[in-house]
Short mmCIF file of N, CA and C in Angstrom, two decimals:
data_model
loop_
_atom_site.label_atom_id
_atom_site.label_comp_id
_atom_site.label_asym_id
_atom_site.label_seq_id
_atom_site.Cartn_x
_atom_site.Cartn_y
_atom_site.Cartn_z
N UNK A 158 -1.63 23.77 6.24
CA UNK A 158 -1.92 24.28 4.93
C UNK A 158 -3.38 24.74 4.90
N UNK A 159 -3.84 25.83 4.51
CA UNK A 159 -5.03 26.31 4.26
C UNK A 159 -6.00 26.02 3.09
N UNK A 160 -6.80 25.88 2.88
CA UNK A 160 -8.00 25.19 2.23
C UNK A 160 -7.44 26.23 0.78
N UNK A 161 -6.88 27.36 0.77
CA UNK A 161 -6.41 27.74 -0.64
C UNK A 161 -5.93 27.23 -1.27
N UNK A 162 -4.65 27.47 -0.15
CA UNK A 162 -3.24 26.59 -0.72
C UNK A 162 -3.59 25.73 -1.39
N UNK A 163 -4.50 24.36 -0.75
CA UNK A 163 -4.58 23.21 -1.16
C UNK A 163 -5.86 22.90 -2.49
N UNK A 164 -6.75 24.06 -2.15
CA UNK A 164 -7.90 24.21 -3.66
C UNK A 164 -7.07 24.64 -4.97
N UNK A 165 -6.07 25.90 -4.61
CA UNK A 165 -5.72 26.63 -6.04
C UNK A 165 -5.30 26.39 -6.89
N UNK A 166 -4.44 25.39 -6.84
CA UNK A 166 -3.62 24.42 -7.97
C UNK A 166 -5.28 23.85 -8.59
N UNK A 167 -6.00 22.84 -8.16
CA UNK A 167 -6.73 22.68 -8.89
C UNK A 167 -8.00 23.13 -9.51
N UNK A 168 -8.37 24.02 -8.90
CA UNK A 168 -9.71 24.68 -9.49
C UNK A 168 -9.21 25.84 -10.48
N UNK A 169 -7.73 26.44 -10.16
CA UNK A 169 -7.40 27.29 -11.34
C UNK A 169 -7.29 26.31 -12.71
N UNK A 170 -6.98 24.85 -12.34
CA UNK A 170 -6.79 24.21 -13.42
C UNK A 170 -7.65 24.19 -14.72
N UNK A 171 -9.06 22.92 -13.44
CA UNK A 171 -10.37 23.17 -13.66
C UNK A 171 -10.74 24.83 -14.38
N UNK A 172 -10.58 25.91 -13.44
CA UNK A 172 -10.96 27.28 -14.78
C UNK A 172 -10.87 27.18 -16.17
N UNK A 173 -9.15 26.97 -16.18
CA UNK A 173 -8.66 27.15 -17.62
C UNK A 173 -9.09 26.44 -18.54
N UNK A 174 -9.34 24.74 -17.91
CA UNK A 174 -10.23 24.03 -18.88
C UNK A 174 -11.48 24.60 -19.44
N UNK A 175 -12.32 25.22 -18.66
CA UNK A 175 -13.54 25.76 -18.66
C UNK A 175 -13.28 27.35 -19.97
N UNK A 176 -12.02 27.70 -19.36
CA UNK A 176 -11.96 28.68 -20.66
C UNK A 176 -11.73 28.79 -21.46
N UNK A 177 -10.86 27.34 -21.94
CA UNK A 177 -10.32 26.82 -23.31
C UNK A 177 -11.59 26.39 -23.97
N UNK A 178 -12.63 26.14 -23.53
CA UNK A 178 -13.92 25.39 -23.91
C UNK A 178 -15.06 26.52 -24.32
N UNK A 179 -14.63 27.56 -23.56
CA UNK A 179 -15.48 29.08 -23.85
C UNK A 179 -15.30 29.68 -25.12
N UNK A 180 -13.60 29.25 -25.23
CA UNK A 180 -13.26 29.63 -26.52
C UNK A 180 -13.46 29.50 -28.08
N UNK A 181 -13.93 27.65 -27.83
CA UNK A 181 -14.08 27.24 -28.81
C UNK A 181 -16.04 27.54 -29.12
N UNK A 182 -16.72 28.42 -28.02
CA UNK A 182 -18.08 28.72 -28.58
C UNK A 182 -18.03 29.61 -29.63
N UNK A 183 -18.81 29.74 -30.78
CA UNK A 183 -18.97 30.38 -31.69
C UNK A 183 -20.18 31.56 -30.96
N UNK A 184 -21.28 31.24 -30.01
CA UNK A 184 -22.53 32.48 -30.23
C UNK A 184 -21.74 33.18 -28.63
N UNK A 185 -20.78 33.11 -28.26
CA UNK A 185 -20.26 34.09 -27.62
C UNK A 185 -19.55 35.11 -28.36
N UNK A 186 -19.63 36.41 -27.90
CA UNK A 186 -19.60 38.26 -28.76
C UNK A 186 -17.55 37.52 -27.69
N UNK A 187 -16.60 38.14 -28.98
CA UNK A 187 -15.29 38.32 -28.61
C UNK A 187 -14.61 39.24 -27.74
N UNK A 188 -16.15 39.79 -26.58
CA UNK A 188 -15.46 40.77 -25.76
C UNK A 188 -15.36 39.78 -24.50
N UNK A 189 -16.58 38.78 -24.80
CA UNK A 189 -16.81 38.27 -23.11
C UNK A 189 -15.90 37.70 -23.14
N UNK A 190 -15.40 36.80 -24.21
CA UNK A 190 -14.41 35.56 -24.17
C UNK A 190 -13.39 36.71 -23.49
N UNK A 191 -12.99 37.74 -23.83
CA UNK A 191 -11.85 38.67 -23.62
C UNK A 191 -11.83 39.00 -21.74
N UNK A 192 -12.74 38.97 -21.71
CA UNK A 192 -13.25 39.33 -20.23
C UNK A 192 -12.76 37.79 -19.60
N UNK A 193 -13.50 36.83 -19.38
CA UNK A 193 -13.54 35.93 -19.23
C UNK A 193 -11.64 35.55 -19.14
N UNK A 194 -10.89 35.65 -20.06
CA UNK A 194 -9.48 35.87 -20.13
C UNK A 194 -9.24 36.37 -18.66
N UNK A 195 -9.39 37.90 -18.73
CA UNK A 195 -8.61 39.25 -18.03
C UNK A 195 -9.30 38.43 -16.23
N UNK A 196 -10.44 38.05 -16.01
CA UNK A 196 -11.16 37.64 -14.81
C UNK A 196 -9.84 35.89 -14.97
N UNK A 197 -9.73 35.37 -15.70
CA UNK A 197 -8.64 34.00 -15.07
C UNK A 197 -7.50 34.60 -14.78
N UNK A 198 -6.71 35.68 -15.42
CA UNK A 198 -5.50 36.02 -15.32
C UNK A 198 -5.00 36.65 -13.92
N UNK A 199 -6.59 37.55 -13.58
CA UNK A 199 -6.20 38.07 -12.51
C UNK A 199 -5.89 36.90 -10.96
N UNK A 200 -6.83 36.17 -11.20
CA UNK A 200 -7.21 35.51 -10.11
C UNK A 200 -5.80 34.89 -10.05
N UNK A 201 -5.53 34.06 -11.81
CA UNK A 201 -4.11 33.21 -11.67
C UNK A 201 -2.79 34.01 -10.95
N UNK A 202 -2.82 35.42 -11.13
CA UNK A 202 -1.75 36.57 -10.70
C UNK A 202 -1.80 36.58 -8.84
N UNK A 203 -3.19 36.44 -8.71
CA UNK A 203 -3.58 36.88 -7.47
C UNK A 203 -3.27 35.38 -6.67
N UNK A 204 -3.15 34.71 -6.97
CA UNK A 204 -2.69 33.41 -6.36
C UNK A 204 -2.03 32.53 -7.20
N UNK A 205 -0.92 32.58 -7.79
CA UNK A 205 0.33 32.12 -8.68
C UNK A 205 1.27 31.75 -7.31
N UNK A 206 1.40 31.72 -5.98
CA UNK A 206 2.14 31.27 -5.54
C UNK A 206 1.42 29.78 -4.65
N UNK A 207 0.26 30.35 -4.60
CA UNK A 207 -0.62 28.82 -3.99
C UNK A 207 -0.74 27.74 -5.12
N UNK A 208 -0.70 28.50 -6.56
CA UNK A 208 -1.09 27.56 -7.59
C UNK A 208 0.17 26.89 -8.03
N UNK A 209 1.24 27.56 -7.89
CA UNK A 209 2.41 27.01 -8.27
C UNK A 209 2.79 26.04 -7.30
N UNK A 210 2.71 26.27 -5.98
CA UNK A 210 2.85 25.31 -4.60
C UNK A 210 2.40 24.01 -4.77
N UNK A 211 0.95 23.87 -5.49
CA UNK A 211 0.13 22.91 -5.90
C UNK A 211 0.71 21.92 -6.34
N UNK A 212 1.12 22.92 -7.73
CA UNK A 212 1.88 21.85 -8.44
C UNK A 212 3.46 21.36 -8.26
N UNK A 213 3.45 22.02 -7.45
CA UNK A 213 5.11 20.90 -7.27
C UNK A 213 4.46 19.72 -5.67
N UNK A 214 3.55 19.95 -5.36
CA UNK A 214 3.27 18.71 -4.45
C UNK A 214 2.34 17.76 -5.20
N UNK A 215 1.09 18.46 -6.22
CA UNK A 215 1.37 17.36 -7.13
C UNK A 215 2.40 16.65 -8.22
N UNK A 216 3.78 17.61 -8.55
CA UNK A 216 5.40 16.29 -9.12
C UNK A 216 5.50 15.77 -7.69
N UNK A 217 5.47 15.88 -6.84
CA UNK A 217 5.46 15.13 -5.86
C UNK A 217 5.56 13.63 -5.37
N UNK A 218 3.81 13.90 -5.18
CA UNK A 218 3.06 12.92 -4.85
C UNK A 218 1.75 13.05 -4.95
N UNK A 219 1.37 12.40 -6.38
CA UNK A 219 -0.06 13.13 -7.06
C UNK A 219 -0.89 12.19 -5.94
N UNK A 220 -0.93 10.91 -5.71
CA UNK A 220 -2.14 10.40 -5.09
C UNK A 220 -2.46 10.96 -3.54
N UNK A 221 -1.14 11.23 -3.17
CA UNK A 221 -1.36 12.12 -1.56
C UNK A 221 -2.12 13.28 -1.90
N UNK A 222 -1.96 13.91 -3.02
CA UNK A 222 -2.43 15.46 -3.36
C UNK A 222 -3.74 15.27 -3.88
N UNK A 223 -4.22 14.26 -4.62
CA UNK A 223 -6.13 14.21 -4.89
C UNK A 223 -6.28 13.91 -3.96
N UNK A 224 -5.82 12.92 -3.06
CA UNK A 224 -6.56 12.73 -1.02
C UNK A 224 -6.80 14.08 -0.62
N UNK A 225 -5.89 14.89 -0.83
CA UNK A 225 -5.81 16.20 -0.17
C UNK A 225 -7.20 17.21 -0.95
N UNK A 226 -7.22 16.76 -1.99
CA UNK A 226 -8.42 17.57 -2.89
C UNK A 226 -9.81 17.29 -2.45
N UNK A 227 -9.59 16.16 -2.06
CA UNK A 227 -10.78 15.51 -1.72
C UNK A 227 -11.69 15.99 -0.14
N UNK A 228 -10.63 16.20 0.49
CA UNK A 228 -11.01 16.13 1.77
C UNK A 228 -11.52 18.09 1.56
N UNK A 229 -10.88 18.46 1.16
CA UNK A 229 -10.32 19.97 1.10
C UNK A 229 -11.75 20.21 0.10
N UNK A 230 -12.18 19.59 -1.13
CA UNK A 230 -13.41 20.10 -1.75
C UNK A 230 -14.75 20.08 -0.62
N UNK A 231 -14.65 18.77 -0.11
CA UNK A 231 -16.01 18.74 0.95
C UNK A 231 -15.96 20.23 1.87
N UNK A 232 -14.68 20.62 2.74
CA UNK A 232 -14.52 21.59 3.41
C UNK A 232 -15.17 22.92 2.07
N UNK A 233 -14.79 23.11 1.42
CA UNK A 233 -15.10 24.08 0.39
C UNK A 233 -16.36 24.18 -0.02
N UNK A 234 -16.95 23.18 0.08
CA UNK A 234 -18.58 23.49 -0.27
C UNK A 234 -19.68 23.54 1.27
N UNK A 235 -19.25 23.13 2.13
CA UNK A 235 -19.50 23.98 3.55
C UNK A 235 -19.39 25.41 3.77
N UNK A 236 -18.36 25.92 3.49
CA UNK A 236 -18.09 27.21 3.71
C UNK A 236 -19.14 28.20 2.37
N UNK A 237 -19.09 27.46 1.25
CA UNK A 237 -19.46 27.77 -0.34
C UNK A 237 -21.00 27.78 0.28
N UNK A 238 -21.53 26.66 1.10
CA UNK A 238 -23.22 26.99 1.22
C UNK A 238 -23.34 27.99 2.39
N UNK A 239 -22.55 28.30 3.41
CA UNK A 239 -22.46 29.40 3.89
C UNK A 239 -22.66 30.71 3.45
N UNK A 240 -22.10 31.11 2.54
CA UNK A 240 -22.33 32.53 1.51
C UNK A 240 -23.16 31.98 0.75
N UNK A 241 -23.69 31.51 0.02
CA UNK A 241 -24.73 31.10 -0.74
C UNK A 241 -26.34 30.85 -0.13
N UNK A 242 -26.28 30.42 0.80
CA UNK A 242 -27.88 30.53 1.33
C UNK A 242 -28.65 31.63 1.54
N UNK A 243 -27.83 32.95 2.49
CA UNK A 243 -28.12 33.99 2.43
C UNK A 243 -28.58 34.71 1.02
N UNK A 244 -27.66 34.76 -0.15
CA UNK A 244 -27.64 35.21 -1.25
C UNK A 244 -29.15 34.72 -2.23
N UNK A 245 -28.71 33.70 -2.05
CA UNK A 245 -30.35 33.01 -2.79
C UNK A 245 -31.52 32.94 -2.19
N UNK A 246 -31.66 33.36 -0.85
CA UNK A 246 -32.66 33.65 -0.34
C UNK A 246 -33.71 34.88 -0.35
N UNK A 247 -32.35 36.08 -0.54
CA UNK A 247 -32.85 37.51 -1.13
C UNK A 247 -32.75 37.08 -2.96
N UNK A 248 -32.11 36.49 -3.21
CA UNK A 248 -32.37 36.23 -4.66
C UNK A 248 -34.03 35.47 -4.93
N UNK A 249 -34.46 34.46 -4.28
CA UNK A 249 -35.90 33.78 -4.24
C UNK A 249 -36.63 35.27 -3.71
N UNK A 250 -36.58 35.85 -2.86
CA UNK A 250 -37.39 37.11 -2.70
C UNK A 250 -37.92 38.02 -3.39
N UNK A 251 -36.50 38.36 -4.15
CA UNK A 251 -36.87 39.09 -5.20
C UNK A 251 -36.81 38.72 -6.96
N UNK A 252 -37.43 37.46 -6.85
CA UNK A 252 -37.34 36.92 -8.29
C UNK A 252 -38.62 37.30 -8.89
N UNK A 253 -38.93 37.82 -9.87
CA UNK A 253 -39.95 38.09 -10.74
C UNK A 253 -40.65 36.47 -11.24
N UNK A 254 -39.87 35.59 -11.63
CA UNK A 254 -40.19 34.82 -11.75
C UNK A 254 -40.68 33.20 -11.28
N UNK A 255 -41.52 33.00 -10.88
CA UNK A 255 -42.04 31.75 -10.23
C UNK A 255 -41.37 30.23 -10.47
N UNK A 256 -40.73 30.14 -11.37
CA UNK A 256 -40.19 29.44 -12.04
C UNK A 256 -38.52 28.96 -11.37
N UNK A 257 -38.12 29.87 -11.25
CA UNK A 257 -36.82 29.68 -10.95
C UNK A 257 -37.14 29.90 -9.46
N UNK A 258 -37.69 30.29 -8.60
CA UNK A 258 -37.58 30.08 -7.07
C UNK A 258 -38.22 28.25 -7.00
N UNK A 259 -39.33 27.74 -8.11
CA UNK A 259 -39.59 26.03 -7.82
C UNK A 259 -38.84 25.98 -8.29
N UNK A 260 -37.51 25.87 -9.01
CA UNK A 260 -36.31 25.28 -9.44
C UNK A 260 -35.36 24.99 -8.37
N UNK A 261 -35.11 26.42 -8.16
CA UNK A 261 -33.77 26.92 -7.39
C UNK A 261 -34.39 26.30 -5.72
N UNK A 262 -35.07 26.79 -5.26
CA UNK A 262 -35.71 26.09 -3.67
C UNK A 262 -35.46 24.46 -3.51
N UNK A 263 -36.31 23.49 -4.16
CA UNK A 263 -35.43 22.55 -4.32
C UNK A 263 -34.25 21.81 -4.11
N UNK A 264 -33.44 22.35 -5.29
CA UNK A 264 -32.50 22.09 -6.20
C UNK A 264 -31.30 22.23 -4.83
N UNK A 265 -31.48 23.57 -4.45
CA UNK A 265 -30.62 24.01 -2.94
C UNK A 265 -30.56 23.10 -1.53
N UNK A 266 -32.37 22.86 -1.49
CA UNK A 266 -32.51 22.31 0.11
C UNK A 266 -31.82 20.85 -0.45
N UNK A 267 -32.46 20.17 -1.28
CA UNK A 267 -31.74 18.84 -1.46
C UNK A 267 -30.46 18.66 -1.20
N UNK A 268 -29.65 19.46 -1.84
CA UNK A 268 -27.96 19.60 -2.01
C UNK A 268 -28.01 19.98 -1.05
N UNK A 269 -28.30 20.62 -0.33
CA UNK A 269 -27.66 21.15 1.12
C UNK A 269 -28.27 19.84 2.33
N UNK A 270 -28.96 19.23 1.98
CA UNK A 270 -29.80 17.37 2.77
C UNK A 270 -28.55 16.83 2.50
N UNK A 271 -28.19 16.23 1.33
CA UNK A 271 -27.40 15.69 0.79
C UNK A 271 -26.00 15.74 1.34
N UNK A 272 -25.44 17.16 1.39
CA UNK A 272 -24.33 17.17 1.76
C UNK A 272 -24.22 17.11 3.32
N UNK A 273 -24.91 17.07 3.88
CA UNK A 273 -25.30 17.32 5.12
C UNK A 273 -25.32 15.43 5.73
N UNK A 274 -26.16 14.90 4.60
CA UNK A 274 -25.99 13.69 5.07
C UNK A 274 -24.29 12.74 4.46
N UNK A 275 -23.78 13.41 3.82
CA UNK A 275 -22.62 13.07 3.25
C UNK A 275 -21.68 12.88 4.74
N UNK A 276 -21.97 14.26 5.04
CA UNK A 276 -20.73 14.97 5.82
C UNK A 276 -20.94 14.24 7.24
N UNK A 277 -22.17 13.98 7.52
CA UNK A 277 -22.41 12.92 9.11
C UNK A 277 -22.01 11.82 8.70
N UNK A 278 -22.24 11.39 7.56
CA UNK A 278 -21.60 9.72 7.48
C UNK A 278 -19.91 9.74 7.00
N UNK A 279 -18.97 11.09 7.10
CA UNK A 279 -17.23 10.82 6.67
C UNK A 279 -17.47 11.35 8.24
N UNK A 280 -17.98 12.10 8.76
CA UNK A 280 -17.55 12.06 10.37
C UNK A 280 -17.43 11.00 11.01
N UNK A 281 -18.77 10.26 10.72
CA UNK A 281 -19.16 9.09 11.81
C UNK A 281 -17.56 7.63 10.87
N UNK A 282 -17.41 7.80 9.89
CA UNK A 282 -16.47 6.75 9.00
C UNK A 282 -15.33 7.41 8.28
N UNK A 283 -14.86 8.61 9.23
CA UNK A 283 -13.50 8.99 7.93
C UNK A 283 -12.66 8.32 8.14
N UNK A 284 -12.13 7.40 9.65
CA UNK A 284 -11.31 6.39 9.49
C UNK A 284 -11.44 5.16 8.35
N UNK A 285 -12.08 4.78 8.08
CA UNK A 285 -12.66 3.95 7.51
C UNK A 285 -12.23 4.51 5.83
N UNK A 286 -13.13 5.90 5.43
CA UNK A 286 -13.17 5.85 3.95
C UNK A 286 -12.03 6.20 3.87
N UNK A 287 -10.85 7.01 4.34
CA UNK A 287 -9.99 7.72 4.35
C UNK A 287 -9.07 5.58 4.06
N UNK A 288 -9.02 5.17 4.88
CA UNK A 288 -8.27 3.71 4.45
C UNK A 288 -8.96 2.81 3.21
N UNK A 289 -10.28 3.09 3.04
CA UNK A 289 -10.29 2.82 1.76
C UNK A 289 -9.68 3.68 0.41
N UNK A 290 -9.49 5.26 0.42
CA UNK A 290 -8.83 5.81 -0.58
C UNK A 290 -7.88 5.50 -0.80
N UNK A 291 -7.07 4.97 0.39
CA UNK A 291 -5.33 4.84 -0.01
C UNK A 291 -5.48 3.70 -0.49
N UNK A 292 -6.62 2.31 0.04
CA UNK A 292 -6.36 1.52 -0.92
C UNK A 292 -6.34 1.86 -2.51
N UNK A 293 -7.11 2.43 -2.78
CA UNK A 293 -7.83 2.44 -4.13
C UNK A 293 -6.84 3.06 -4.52
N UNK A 294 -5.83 4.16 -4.32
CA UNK A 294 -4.86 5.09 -4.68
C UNK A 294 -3.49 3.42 -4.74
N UNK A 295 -3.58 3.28 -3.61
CA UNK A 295 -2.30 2.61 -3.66
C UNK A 295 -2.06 1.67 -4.72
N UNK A 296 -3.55 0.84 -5.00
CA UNK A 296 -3.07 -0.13 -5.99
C UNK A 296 -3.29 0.37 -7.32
N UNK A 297 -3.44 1.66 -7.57
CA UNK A 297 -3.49 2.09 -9.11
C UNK A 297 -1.58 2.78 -9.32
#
């Protein structure tokens, strides 16, 4: 199964929450909310068969399927700081403002330390945390 398959069910979820919540802003103009719509619909159109897949393995077997989210988000934000470092780097280049490159510089190297030290310690212990999730899954 590919890191789609197994993201799309839930981050389309995650979206919709996010756009039901857009909805209820009042100082947003009723075109963006409209936009904001037409940009979930497409994506949901454009992958309605990974998202639907999702969810019948979560009627399934929901606790096998957040294991699966889990492992599958870490993979996703590897690949996610991949395209992103480049981008914010010509973005810090050409920022007018001083402000947001001491924000953003930071804010990046940390999270990218961080995950970095995350990801050596489920290498060096995924036997390990991986048998603690099922505990924690199993007895709920």
């Amino acid at each position: 199964m590919t890191l789609l398959e197994t993201l799309a069910f839930p981050v389309l979820f995650i979206w919709f929450v996010g756009l039901l919540l857009t909805f209820f802003r009042k100082d947003l103009e009723p075109h963006w909310k409209f936009f904001f719509f037409l940009v979930f619909c497409f994506y949901l159109v454009q992958f309605f068969p990974e998202f639907w897949l999702g969810v019948s393995r979560w009627k399934e077997n929901p606790k096998a399927e957040v294991l699966q989210w889990i492992s599958a988000m870490g993979n996703s934000i590897y690949v996610f700081l991949f395209f992103l470092w480049p981008l914010v780097l010509i973005r810090i280049y050409y920022s007018a403002s001083n402000n947001l490159s001491k924000t953003l510089i930071p804010s990046l190297a940390y999270g990218t330390v961080l995950y970095w030290a995350l990801f050596f310690l489920w290498t060096l212990y995924s036997k390990e945390f991986n048998e603690w999730l099922h505990q924690v899954f199993a007895n709920k």
